[in-house]
PDB file of C-alpha atoms in Angstrom:
ATOM      1  CA  UNK A   1      19.776  -2.993  32.646  1.00 44.00           C
ATOM      2  CA  UNK A   2      16.393  -4.164  33.759  1.00 44.00           C
ATOM      3  CA  UNK A   3      15.468  -7.615  35.055  1.00 47.00           C
ATOM      4  CA  UNK A   4      13.500  -8.248  31.915  1.00 46.00           C
ATOM      5  CA  UNK A   5      16.577  -8.331  29.741  1.00 44.00           C
ATOM      6  CA  UNK A   6      18.548 -10.414  32.295  1.00 46.00           C
ATOM      7  CA  UNK A   7      16.069 -13.275  32.306  1.00 51.00           C
ATOM      8  CA  UNK A   8      16.876 -16.420  30.501  1.00 53.00           C
ATOM      9  CA  UNK A   9      14.575 -17.476  27.643  1.00 51.00           C
ATOM     10  CA  UNK A  10      12.037 -20.093  28.577  1.00 56.00           C
ATOM     11  CA  UNK A  11      13.344 -23.598  27.860  1.00 58.00           C
ATOM     12  CA  UNK A  12      11.565 -25.733  25.285  1.00 55.00           C
ATOM     13  CA  UNK A  13       9.811 -28.812  26.839  1.00 60.00           C
ATOM     14  CA  UNK A  14      11.368 -31.744  24.802  1.00 63.00           C
ATOM     15  CA  UNK A  15       8.185 -33.716  25.514  1.00 65.00           C
ATOM     16  CA  UNK A  16       6.214 -31.348  23.245  1.00 63.00           C
ATOM     17  CA  UNK A  17       6.438 -31.537  19.478  1.00 66.00           C
ATOM     18  CA  UNK A  18       8.078 -28.478  17.907  1.00 64.00           C
ATOM     19  CA  UNK A  19       5.845 -26.418  15.746  1.00 71.00           C
ATOM     20  CA  UNK A  20       6.713 -23.453  13.709  1.00 66.00           C
ATOM     21  CA  UNK A  21       3.951 -20.907  13.694  1.00 72.00           C
ATOM     22  CA  UNK A  22       3.524 -17.648  11.773  1.00 70.00           C
ATOM     23  CA  UNK A  23       4.087 -15.725  14.963  1.00 68.00           C
ATOM     24  CA  UNK A  24       7.680 -17.174  15.176  1.00 68.00           C
ATOM     25  CA  UNK A  25       8.313 -15.701  11.799  1.00 69.00           C
ATOM     26  CA  UNK A  26       6.508 -12.375  11.997  1.00 67.00           C
ATOM     27  CA  UNK A  27       6.673 -11.385  15.627  1.00 67.00           C
ATOM     28  CA  UNK A  28       9.891  -9.333  15.155  1.00 70.00           C
ATOM     29  CA  UNK A  29       8.763  -7.677  11.946  1.00 71.00           C
ATOM     30  CA  UNK A  30       7.282  -4.188  11.957  1.00 70.00           C
ATOM     31  CA  UNK A  31       5.368  -4.354   8.647  1.00 72.00           C
ATOM     32  CA  UNK A  32       2.894  -7.062   9.305  1.00 71.00           C
ATOM     33  CA  UNK A  33       1.856  -5.032  12.486  1.00 74.00           C
ATOM     34  CA  UNK A  34       0.807  -2.110  10.277  1.00 76.00           C
ATOM     35  CA  UNK A  35      -2.165  -4.031   9.123  1.00 79.00           C
ATOM     36  CA  UNK A  36      -3.472  -3.596  12.705  1.00 77.00           C
ATOM     37  CA  UNK A  37      -3.247   0.314  12.406  1.00 80.00           C
ATOM     38  CA  UNK A  38      -6.356   0.959  10.427  1.00 83.00           C
ATOM     39  CA  UNK A  39      -8.595  -0.325  13.144  1.00 86.00           C
ATOM     40  CA  UNK A  40      -7.314   2.370  15.449  1.00 86.00           C
ATOM     41  CA  UNK A  41      -9.085   4.959  13.297  1.00 87.00           C
ATOM     42  CA  UNK A  42     -12.392   3.439  14.447  1.00 89.00           C
ATOM     43  CA  UNK A  43     -11.965   4.624  17.980  1.00 87.00           C
ATOM     44  CA  UNK A  44     -15.292   6.261  19.179  1.00 88.00           C
ATOM     45  CA  UNK A  45     -13.536   9.644  19.531  1.00 86.00           C
ATOM     46  CA  UNK A  46     -12.157   9.529  16.005  1.00 89.00           C
ATOM     47  CA  UNK A  47     -15.502   8.509  14.483  1.00 90.00           C
ATOM     48  CA  UNK A  48     -17.031  11.272  16.509  1.00 89.00           C
ATOM     49  CA  UNK A  49     -14.525  13.698  14.986  1.00 90.00           C
ATOM     50  CA  UNK A  50     -15.409  12.625  11.423  1.00 89.00           C
ATOM     51  CA  UNK A  51     -19.130  13.031  12.083  1.00 91.00           C
ATOM     52  CA  UNK A  52     -18.438  16.397  13.580  1.00 91.00           C
ATOM     53  CA  UNK A  53     -16.653  17.551  10.480  1.00 90.00           C
ATOM     54  CA  UNK A  54     -19.414  16.456   8.245  1.00 87.00           C
ATOM     55  CA  UNK A  55     -22.114  18.066  10.404  1.00 90.00           C
ATOM     56  CA  UNK A  56     -20.194  21.342  10.403  1.00 90.00           C
ATOM     57  CA  UNK A  57     -19.827  21.314   6.689  1.00 87.00           C
ATOM     58  CA  UNK A  58     -23.533  20.359   6.205  1.00 86.00           C
ATOM     59  CA  UNK A  59     -24.694  23.148   8.510  1.00 88.00           C
ATOM     60  CA  UNK A  60     -22.561  25.702   6.717  1.00 87.00           C
ATOM     61  CA  UNK A  61     -23.748  24.392   3.307  1.00 84.00           C
ATOM     62  CA  UNK A  62     -27.409  24.782   4.362  1.00 84.00           C
ATOM     63  CA  UNK A  63     -26.771  28.292   5.762  1.00 86.00           C
ATOM     64  CA  UNK A  64     -25.145  29.417   2.505  1.00 82.00           C
ATOM     65  CA  UNK A  65     -27.945  27.853   0.499  1.00 80.00           C
ATOM     66  CA  UNK A  66     -30.526  29.788   2.389  1.00 81.00           C
ATOM     67  CA  UNK A  67     -28.622  32.978   2.076  1.00 81.00           C
ATOM     68  CA  UNK A  68     -27.938  32.599  -1.680  1.00 76.00           C
ATOM     69  CA  UNK A  69     -31.085  30.760  -2.563  1.00 69.00           C
ATOM     70  CA  UNK A  70     -31.970  28.687  -5.634  1.00 58.00           C
ATOM     71  CA  UNK A  71     -31.217  24.937  -5.977  1.00 59.00           C
ATOM     72  CA  UNK A  72     -30.214  22.270  -3.592  1.00 63.00           C
ATOM     73  CA  UNK A  73     -27.210  22.065  -1.274  1.00 73.00           C
ATOM     74  CA  UNK A  74     -23.735  20.910  -2.195  1.00 73.00           C
ATOM     75  CA  UNK A  75     -24.060  18.255   0.422  1.00 72.00           C
ATOM     76  CA  UNK A  76     -27.140  16.799  -1.046  1.00 72.00           C
ATOM     77  CA  UNK A  77     -25.511  16.887  -4.547  1.00 71.00           C
ATOM     78  CA  UNK A  78     -22.364  15.016  -3.289  1.00 71.00           C
ATOM     79  CA  UNK A  79     -24.424  12.472  -1.537  1.00 71.00           C
ATOM     80  CA  UNK A  80     -26.428  11.611  -4.725  1.00 72.00           C
ATOM     81  CA  UNK A  81     -23.272  11.788  -6.752  1.00 70.00           C
ATOM     82  CA  UNK A  82     -21.469   9.332  -4.502  1.00 71.00           C
ATOM     83  CA  UNK A  83     -24.419   7.038  -4.438  1.00 75.00           C
ATOM     84  CA  UNK A  84     -24.830   6.906  -8.133  1.00 72.00           C
ATOM     85  CA  UNK A  85     -21.054   6.624  -8.757  1.00 73.00           C
ATOM     86  CA  UNK A  86     -20.779   3.753  -6.367  1.00 74.00           C
ATOM     87  CA  UNK A  87     -23.664   1.942  -8.028  1.00 74.00           C
ATOM     88  CA  UNK A  88     -22.058   2.303 -11.533  1.00 72.00           C
ATOM     89  CA  UNK A  89     -18.647   1.386 -10.275  1.00 74.00           C
ATOM     90  CA  UNK A  90     -20.027  -1.668  -8.577  1.00 76.00           C
ATOM     91  CA  UNK A  91     -21.536  -2.868 -11.862  1.00 74.00           C
ATOM     92  CA  UNK A  92     -18.051  -2.698 -13.345  1.00 74.00           C
ATOM     93  CA  UNK A  93     -16.505  -4.341 -10.333  1.00 71.00           C
ATOM     94  CA  UNK A  94     -19.045  -7.289 -10.700  1.00 74.00           C
ATOM     95  CA  UNK A  95     -17.557  -7.653 -14.248  1.00 72.00           C
ATOM     96  CA  UNK A  96     -14.063  -7.707 -12.747  1.00 73.00           C
ATOM     97  CA  UNK A  97     -13.232  -4.490 -14.446  1.00 74.00           C
ATOM     98  CA  UNK A  98     -11.442  -2.521 -11.659  1.00 76.00           C
ATOM     99  CA  UNK A  99     -10.001   0.140 -14.089  1.00 75.00           C
ATOM    100  CA  UNK A 100     -13.462   0.757 -15.601  1.00 75.00           C
ATOM    101  CA  UNK A 101     -14.927   0.917 -12.211  1.00 75.00           C
ATOM    102  CA  UNK A 102     -12.459   3.688 -11.096  1.00 78.00           C
ATOM    103  CA  UNK A 103     -12.976   5.541 -14.199  1.00 79.00           C
ATOM    104  CA  UNK A 104     -16.735   5.401 -14.059  1.00 76.00           C
ATOM    105  CA  UNK A 105     -16.684   6.566 -10.453  1.00 76.00           C
ATOM    106  CA  UNK A 106     -14.463   9.582 -11.044  1.00 76.00           C
ATOM    107  CA  UNK A 107     -16.182  10.633 -14.204  1.00 78.00           C
ATOM    108  CA  UNK A 108     -19.691  10.316 -12.692  1.00 76.00           C
ATOM    109  CA  UNK A 109     -18.655  12.311  -9.616  1.00 73.00           C
ATOM    110  CA  UNK A 110     -17.034  14.998 -11.875  1.00 75.00           C
ATOM    111  CA  UNK A 111     -20.054  15.249 -13.901  1.00 77.00           C
ATOM    112  CA  UNK A 112     -22.332  15.864 -10.977  1.00 75.00           C
ATOM    113  CA  UNK A 113     -20.017  18.531  -9.606  1.00 75.00           C
ATOM    114  CA  UNK A 114     -19.895  20.199 -12.872  1.00 79.00           C
ATOM    115  CA  UNK A 115     -23.686  20.198 -13.081  1.00 75.00           C
ATOM    116  CA  UNK A 116     -23.795  21.777  -9.543  1.00 75.00           C
ATOM    117  CA  UNK A 117     -21.358  24.389 -10.672  1.00 78.00           C
ATOM    118  CA  UNK A 118     -23.582  25.272 -13.634  1.00 75.00           C
ATOM    119  CA  UNK A 119     -26.747  25.344 -11.711  1.00 74.00           C
ATOM    120  CA  UNK A 120     -25.499  27.143  -8.362  1.00 74.00           C
ATOM    121  CA  UNK A 121     -22.027  28.644  -9.101  1.00 77.00           C
ATOM    122  CA  UNK A 122     -22.359  31.105  -6.117  1.00 79.00           C
ATOM    123  CA  UNK A 123     -22.939  28.314  -3.743  1.00 77.00           C
ATOM    124  CA  UNK A 124     -20.448  25.896  -5.252  1.00 78.00           C
ATOM    125  CA  UNK A 125     -17.650  28.418  -5.494  1.00 80.00           C
ATOM    126  CA  UNK A 126     -17.251  28.822  -1.613  1.00 83.00           C
ATOM    127  CA  UNK A 127     -18.448  25.457  -0.557  1.00 83.00           C
ATOM    128  CA  UNK A 128     -16.311  23.152  -2.719  1.00 82.00           C
ATOM    129  CA  UNK A 129     -12.939  24.284  -1.461  1.00 85.00           C
ATOM    130  CA  UNK A 130     -14.298  24.490   2.179  1.00 86.00           C
ATOM    131  CA  UNK A 131     -15.649  20.878   1.809  1.00 85.00           C
ATOM    132  CA  UNK A 132     -12.339  19.626   0.472  1.00 84.00           C
ATOM    133  CA  UNK A 133     -10.292  21.408   3.148  1.00 87.00           C
ATOM    134  CA  UNK A 134     -12.679  20.137   5.923  1.00 88.00           C
ATOM    135  CA  UNK A 135     -12.521  16.548   4.699  1.00 86.00           C
ATOM    136  CA  UNK A 136      -8.752  16.844   4.220  1.00 88.00           C
ATOM    137  CA  UNK A 137      -8.164  18.236   7.860  1.00 89.00           C
ATOM    138  CA  UNK A 138     -10.484  15.707   9.342  1.00 90.00           C
ATOM    139  CA  UNK A 139      -9.039  12.711   7.622  1.00 89.00           C
ATOM    140  CA  UNK A 140      -5.415  13.783   8.287  1.00 89.00           C
ATOM    141  CA  UNK A 141      -6.249  14.426  11.963  1.00 91.00           C
ATOM    142  CA  UNK A 142      -7.742  10.969  12.336  1.00 91.00           C
ATOM    143  CA  UNK A 143      -4.857   9.324  10.534  1.00 89.00           C
ATOM    144  CA  UNK A 144      -2.336  11.200  12.599  1.00 88.00           C
ATOM    145  CA  UNK A 145      -3.844  10.206  15.901  1.00 89.00           C
ATOM    146  CA  UNK A 146      -4.025   6.586  14.689  1.00 88.00           C
ATOM    147  CA  UNK A 147      -0.404   6.603  13.650  1.00 86.00           C
ATOM    148  CA  UNK A 148       0.649   8.172  16.796  1.00 87.00           C
ATOM    149  CA  UNK A 149      -1.221   5.519  18.963  1.00 87.00           C
ATOM    150  CA  UNK A 150       0.209   2.752  16.806  1.00 85.00           C
ATOM    151  CA  UNK A 151       3.847   4.072  17.137  1.00 83.00           C
ATOM    152  CA  UNK A 152       3.885   5.224  20.710  1.00 84.00           C
ATOM    153  CA  UNK A 153       1.039   3.447  22.307  1.00 81.00           C
ATOM    154  CA  UNK A 154      -0.704   6.608  23.272  1.00 81.00           C
ATOM    155  CA  UNK A 155      -2.440   9.515  21.329  1.00 78.00           C
ATOM    156  CA  UNK A 156      -3.567  12.934  22.044  1.00 81.00           C
ATOM    157  CA  UNK A 157      -7.109  14.396  21.804  1.00 84.00           C
ATOM    158  CA  UNK A 158      -9.058  15.297  18.722  1.00 81.00           C
ATOM    159  CA  UNK A 159      -7.818  18.980  19.295  1.00 85.00           C
ATOM    160  CA  UNK A 160      -4.206  17.740  18.958  1.00 86.00           C
ATOM    161  CA  UNK A 161      -4.997  16.013  15.716  1.00 86.00           C
ATOM    162  CA  UNK A 162      -6.679  19.175  14.173  1.00 86.00           C
ATOM    163  CA  UNK A 163      -3.943  21.292  15.392  1.00 87.00           C
ATOM    164  CA  UNK A 164      -1.364  19.141  13.675  1.00 87.00           C
ATOM    165  CA  UNK A 165      -3.465  19.019  10.459  1.00 87.00           C
ATOM    166  CA  UNK A 166      -3.647  22.888  10.416  1.00 86.00           C
ATOM    167  CA  UNK A 167      -0.040  23.220  11.023  1.00 88.00           C
ATOM    168  CA  UNK A 168       0.824  20.768   8.180  1.00 86.00           C
ATOM    169  CA  UNK A 169      -1.426  22.475   5.641  1.00 85.00           C
ATOM    170  CA  UNK A 170       1.453  22.790   3.225  1.00 85.00           C
ATOM    171  CA  UNK A 171       2.125  19.034   3.340  1.00 86.00           C
ATOM    172  CA  UNK A 172      -1.476  18.216   3.076  1.00 85.00           C
ATOM    173  CA  UNK A 173      -1.959  20.459   0.043  1.00 84.00           C
ATOM    174  CA  UNK A 174       1.045  18.814  -1.706  1.00 87.00           C
ATOM    175  CA  UNK A 175      -0.221  15.222  -0.914  1.00 84.00           C
ATOM    176  CA  UNK A 176      -3.767  15.954  -2.350  1.00 81.00           C
ATOM    177  CA  UNK A 177      -2.702  17.971  -5.244  1.00 84.00           C
ATOM    178  CA  UNK A 178       0.372  16.180  -6.498  1.00 88.00           C
ATOM    179  CA  UNK A 179      -1.456  13.024  -7.693  1.00 85.00           C
ATOM    180  CA  UNK A 180      -3.795  15.265  -9.569  1.00 81.00           C
ATOM    181  CA  UNK A 181      -0.986  17.280 -11.115  1.00 87.00           C
ATOM    182  CA  UNK A 182       0.804  14.159 -12.243  1.00 90.00           C
ATOM    183  CA  UNK A 183      -2.339  12.601 -13.667  1.00 83.00           C
ATOM    184  CA  UNK A 184      -2.931  15.937 -15.470  1.00 82.00           C
ATOM    185  CA  UNK A 185       0.599  15.906 -16.928  1.00 89.00           C
ATOM    186  CA  UNK A 186       0.270  12.239 -18.027  1.00 87.00           C
ATOM    187  CA  UNK A 187      -3.056  12.944 -19.727  1.00 82.00           C
ATOM    188  CA  UNK A 188      -1.515  16.118 -21.358  1.00 85.00           C
ATOM    189  CA  UNK A 189       1.493  14.131 -22.654  1.00 85.00           C
ATOM    190  CA  UNK A 190      -0.708  11.347 -24.027  1.00 80.00           C
ATOM    191  CA  UNK A 191      -3.072  13.823 -25.724  1.00 81.00           C
ATOM    192  CA  UNK A 192      -0.250  15.733 -27.372  1.00 82.00           C
ATOM    193  CA  UNK A 193       1.541  12.456 -28.383  1.00 76.00           C
ATOM    194  CA  UNK A 194      -1.611  10.950 -29.823  1.00 76.00           C
ATOM    195  CA  UNK A 195      -2.285  14.281 -31.826  1.00 78.00           C
ATOM    196  CA  UNK A 196       1.309  14.261 -33.110  1.00 74.00           C
ATOM    197  CA  UNK A 197       1.222  10.541 -34.015  1.00 72.00           C
ATOM    198  CA  UNK A 198      -2.022  10.772 -35.757  1.00 73.00           C
ATOM    199  CA  UNK A 199      -2.133  14.204 -37.372  1.00 75.00           C
ATOM    200  CA  UNK A 200       1.410  15.127 -38.566  1.00 75.00           C
ATOM    201  CA  UNK A 201       2.267  13.776 -42.008  1.00 77.00           C
ATOM    202  CA  UNK A 202       4.656  10.814 -42.155  1.00 74.00           C
ATOM    203  CA  UNK A 203       4.593  10.728 -38.374  1.00 69.00           C
ATOM    204  CA  UNK A 204       0.944   9.352 -38.547  1.00 71.00           C
ATOM    205  CA  UNK A 205       2.370   6.157 -40.176  1.00 74.00           C
ATOM    206  CA  UNK A 206       4.346   5.428 -37.094  1.00 75.00           C
ATOM    207  CA  UNK A 207       1.225   6.394 -35.040  1.00 70.00           C
ATOM    208  CA  UNK A 208      -0.834   3.793 -37.020  1.00 73.00           C
ATOM    209  CA  UNK A 209       1.796   1.089 -36.356  1.00 74.00           C
ATOM    210  CA  UNK A 210       2.044   1.999 -32.738  1.00 71.00           C
ATOM    211  CA  UNK A 211      -1.691   2.108 -32.442  1.00 68.00           C
ATOM    212  CA  UNK A 212      -2.077  -1.445 -33.836  1.00 70.00           C
ATOM    213  CA  UNK A 213       0.660  -2.698 -31.372  1.00 67.00           C
ATOM    214  CA  UNK A 214      -1.082  -1.017 -28.470  1.00 58.00           C
TER     215      UNK A 214
END
């Protein structure tokens, strides 16, 4: 056993007033320390990894746009879409409507992507999945490196983070797609339920009552 564990705890000076601090209550708990983990993602190397992923996707996007021709790039469309969506969502947030802000953001982004698909399907078809994969791999790599540094006090290089992200492709796909699948199922159940409660004879009476209560 090391000398560190054999030492006696420091004695309290009776001349000093006893004060209970937040550190006394939280120093042995793990979950408050988790709030310190996100700042580890802002290491210069991890910011550089994120910038590198965006630059590679942008260069590939511009190359395909020049080859295919017609219209702007997907990167430009996404930039404008995010800017407009954030502006619209900010107006809802200013009115303390968090649900409306999220809905407006998602719908506005979806409308812009659909418009891009209609105007340049040959460019959007390969670039949209490549963009999603690139952003997923980059974000997971940065998150993995940050979590490893938080847990072990050390982390590998950006190559190690990308290698882990590629090896964990199945888990990444499930993590990204599962919420969308669940949301789609919920929307489908609500749509079918609303149709049944409002269209089928006799059942629509129950639907009217439930609608008023809702």
